[in-house]
N, CA, C and O atoms as a MOPAC input file, in Angstrom:
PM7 MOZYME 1SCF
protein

 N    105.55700 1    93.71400 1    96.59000 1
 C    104.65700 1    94.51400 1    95.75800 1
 C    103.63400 1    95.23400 1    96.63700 1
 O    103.15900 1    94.70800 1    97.64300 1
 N    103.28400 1    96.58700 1    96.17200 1
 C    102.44800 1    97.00500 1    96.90700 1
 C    101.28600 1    97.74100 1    96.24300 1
 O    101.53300 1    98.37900 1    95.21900 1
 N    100.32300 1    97.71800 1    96.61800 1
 C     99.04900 1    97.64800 1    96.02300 1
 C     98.01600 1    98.37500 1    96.58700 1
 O     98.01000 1    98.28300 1    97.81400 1
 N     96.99600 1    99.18100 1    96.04500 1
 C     96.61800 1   100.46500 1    96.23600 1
 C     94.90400 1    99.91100 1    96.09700 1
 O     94.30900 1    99.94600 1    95.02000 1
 N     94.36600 1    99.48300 1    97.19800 1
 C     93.14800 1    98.79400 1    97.38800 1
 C     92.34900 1    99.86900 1    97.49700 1
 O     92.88300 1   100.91500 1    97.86800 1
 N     90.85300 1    99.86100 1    97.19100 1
 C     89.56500 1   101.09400 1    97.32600 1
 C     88.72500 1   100.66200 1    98.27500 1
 O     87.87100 1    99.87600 1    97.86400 1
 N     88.69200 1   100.97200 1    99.61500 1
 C     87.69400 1    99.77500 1   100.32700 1
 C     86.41800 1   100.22600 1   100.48700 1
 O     86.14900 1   101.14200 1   101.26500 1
 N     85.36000 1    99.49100 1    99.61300 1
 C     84.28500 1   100.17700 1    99.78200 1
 C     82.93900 1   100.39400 1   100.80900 1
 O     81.77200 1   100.58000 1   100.46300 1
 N     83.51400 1   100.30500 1   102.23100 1
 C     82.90500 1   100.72000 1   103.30100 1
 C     83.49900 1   102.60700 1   103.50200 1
 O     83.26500 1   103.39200 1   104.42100 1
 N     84.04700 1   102.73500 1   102.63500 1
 C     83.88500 1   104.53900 1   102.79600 1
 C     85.26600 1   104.82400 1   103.79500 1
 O     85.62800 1   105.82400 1   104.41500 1
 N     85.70100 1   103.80300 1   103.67900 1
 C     87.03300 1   104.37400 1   104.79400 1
 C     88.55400 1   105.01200 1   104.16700 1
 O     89.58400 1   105.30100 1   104.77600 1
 N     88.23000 1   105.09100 1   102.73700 1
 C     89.48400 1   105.30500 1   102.18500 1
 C     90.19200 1   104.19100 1   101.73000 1
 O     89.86600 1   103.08200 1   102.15400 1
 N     91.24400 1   104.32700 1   100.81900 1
 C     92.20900 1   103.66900 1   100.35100 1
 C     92.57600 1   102.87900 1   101.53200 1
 O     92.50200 1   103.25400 1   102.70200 1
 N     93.14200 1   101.28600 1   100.91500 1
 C     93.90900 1   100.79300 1   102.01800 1
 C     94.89600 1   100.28400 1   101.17300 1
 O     94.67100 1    99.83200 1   100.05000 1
 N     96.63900 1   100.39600 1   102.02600 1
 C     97.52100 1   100.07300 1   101.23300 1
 C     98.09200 1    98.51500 1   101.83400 1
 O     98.77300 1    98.44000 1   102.85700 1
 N     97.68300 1    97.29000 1   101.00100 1
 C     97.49700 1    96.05700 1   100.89100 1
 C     99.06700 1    95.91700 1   100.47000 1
 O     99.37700 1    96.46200 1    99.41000 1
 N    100.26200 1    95.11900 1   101.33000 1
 C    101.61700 1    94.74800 1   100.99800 1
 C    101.44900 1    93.16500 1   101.22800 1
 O    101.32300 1    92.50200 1   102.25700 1
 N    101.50600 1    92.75100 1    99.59800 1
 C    101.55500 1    91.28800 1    99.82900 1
 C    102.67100 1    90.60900 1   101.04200 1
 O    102.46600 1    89.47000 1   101.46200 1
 N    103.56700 1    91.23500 1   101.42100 1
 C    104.82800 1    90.63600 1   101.71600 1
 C    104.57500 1    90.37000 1   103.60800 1
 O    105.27100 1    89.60100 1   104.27100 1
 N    103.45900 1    91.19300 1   104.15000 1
 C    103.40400 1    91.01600 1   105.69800 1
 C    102.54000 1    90.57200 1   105.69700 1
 O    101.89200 1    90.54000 1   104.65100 1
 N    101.84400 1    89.73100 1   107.38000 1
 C    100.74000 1    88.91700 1   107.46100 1
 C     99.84100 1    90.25400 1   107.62600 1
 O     99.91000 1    91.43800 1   107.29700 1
 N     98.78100 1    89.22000 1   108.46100 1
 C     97.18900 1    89.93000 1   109.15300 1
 C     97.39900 1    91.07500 1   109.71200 1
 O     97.16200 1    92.21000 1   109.29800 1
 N     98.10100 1    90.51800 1   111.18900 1
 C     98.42400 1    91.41600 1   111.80400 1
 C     98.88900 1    93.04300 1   111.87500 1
 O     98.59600 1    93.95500 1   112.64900 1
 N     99.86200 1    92.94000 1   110.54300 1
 C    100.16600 1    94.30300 1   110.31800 1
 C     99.72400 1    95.00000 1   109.14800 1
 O     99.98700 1    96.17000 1   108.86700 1
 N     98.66400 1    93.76300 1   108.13800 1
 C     97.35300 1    94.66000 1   107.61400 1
 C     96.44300 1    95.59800 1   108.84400 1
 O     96.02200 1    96.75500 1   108.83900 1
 N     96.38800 1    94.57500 1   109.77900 1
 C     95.09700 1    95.03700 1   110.63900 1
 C     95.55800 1    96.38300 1   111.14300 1
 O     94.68300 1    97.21500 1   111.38100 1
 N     97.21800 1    96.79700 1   111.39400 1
 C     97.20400 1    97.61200 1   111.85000 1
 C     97.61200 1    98.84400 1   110.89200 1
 O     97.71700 1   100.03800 1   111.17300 1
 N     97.78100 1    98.25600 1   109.83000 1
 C     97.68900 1    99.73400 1   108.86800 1
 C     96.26300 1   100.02900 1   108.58700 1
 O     96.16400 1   101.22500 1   108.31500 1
 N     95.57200 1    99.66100 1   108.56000 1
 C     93.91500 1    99.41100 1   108.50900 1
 C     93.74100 1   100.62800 1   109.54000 1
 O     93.45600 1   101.75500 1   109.13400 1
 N     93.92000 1   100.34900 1   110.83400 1
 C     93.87700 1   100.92000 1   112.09300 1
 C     94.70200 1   102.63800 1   111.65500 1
 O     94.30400 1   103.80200 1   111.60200 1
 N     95.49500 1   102.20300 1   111.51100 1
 C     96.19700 1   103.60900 1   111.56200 1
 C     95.75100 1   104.39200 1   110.23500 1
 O     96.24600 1   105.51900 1   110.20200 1
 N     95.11100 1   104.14600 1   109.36200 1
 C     94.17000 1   104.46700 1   108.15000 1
 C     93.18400 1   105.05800 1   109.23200 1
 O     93.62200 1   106.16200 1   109.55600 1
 N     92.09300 1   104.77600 1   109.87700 1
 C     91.22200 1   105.14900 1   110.54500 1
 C     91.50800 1   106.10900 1   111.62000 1
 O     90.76500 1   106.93200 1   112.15500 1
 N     92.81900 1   105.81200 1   111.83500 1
 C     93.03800 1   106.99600 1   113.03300 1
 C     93.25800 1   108.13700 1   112.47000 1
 O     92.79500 1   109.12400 1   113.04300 1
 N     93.97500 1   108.31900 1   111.27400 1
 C     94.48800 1   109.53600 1   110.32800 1
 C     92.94700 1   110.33000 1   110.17000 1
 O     92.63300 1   111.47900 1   110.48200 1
 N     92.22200 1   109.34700 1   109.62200 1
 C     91.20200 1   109.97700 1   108.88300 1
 C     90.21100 1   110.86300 1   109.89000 1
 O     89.59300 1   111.88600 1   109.59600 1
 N     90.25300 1   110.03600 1   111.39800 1
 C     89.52400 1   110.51400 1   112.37800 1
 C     89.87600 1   111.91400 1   112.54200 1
 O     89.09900 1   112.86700 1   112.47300 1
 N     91.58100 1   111.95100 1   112.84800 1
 C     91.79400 1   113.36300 1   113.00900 1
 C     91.48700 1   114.30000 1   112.42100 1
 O     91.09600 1   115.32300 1   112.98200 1
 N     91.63800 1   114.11500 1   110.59200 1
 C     91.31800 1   114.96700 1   110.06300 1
 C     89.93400 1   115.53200 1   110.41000 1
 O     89.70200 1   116.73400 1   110.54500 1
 N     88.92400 1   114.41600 1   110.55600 1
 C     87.50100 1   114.82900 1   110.16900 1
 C     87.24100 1   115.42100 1   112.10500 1
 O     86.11500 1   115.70600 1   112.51300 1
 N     88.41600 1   115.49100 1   112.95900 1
 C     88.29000 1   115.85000 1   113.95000 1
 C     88.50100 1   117.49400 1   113.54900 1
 O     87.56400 1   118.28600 1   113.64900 1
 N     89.89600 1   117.91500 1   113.07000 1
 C     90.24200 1   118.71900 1   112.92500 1
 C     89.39600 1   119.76800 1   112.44300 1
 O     89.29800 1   120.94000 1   112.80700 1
 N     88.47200 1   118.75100 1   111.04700 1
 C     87.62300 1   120.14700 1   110.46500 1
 C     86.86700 1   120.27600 1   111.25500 1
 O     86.48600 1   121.44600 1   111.19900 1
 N     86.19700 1   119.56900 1   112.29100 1
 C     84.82600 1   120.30500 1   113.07100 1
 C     85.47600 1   120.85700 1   113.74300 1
 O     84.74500 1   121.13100 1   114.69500 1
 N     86.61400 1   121.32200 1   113.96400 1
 C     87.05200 1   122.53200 1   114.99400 1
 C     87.36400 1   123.65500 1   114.35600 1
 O     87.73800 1   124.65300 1   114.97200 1
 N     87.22700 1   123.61000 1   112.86100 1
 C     87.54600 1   124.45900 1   112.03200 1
 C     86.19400 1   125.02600 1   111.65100 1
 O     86.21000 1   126.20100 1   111.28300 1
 N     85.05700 1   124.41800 1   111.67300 1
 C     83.63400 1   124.79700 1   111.37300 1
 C     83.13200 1   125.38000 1   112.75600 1
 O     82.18400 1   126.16300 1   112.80700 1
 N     83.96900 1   124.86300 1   114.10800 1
 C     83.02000 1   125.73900 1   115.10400 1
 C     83.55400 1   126.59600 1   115.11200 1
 O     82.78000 1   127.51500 1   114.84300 1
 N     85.02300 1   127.12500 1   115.35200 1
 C     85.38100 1   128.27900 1   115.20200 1
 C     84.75600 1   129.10400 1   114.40100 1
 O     84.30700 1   130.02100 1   115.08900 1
 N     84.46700 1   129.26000 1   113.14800 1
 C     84.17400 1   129.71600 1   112.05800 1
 C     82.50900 1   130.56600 1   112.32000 1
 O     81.94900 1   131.12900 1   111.37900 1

């Protein structure tokens, strides 16, 4: 089952799969944060250009 968590430190959705341990929460967690980085990388290169 998979399950569509709100985490409320502001980091976005986290997608919680009962079926794996810690470990590969921790690293969808991780790769949640890396996505989001880029984006919010991406737009400040879109605002300096601009």
């Amino acid at each position: 089952m998979v399950r569509l968590v709100f985490d409320p430190r502001g980091v976005g959705p986290e997608v919680q799969i009962n079926a794996v341990g810690p470990q590969s929460r921790s690293d969808q967690i991780g790769g949640f944060l890396g996505e989001r980085a880029q984006e919010s990388a991406s737009g400040n290169d879109r605002n300096r250009r601009a």
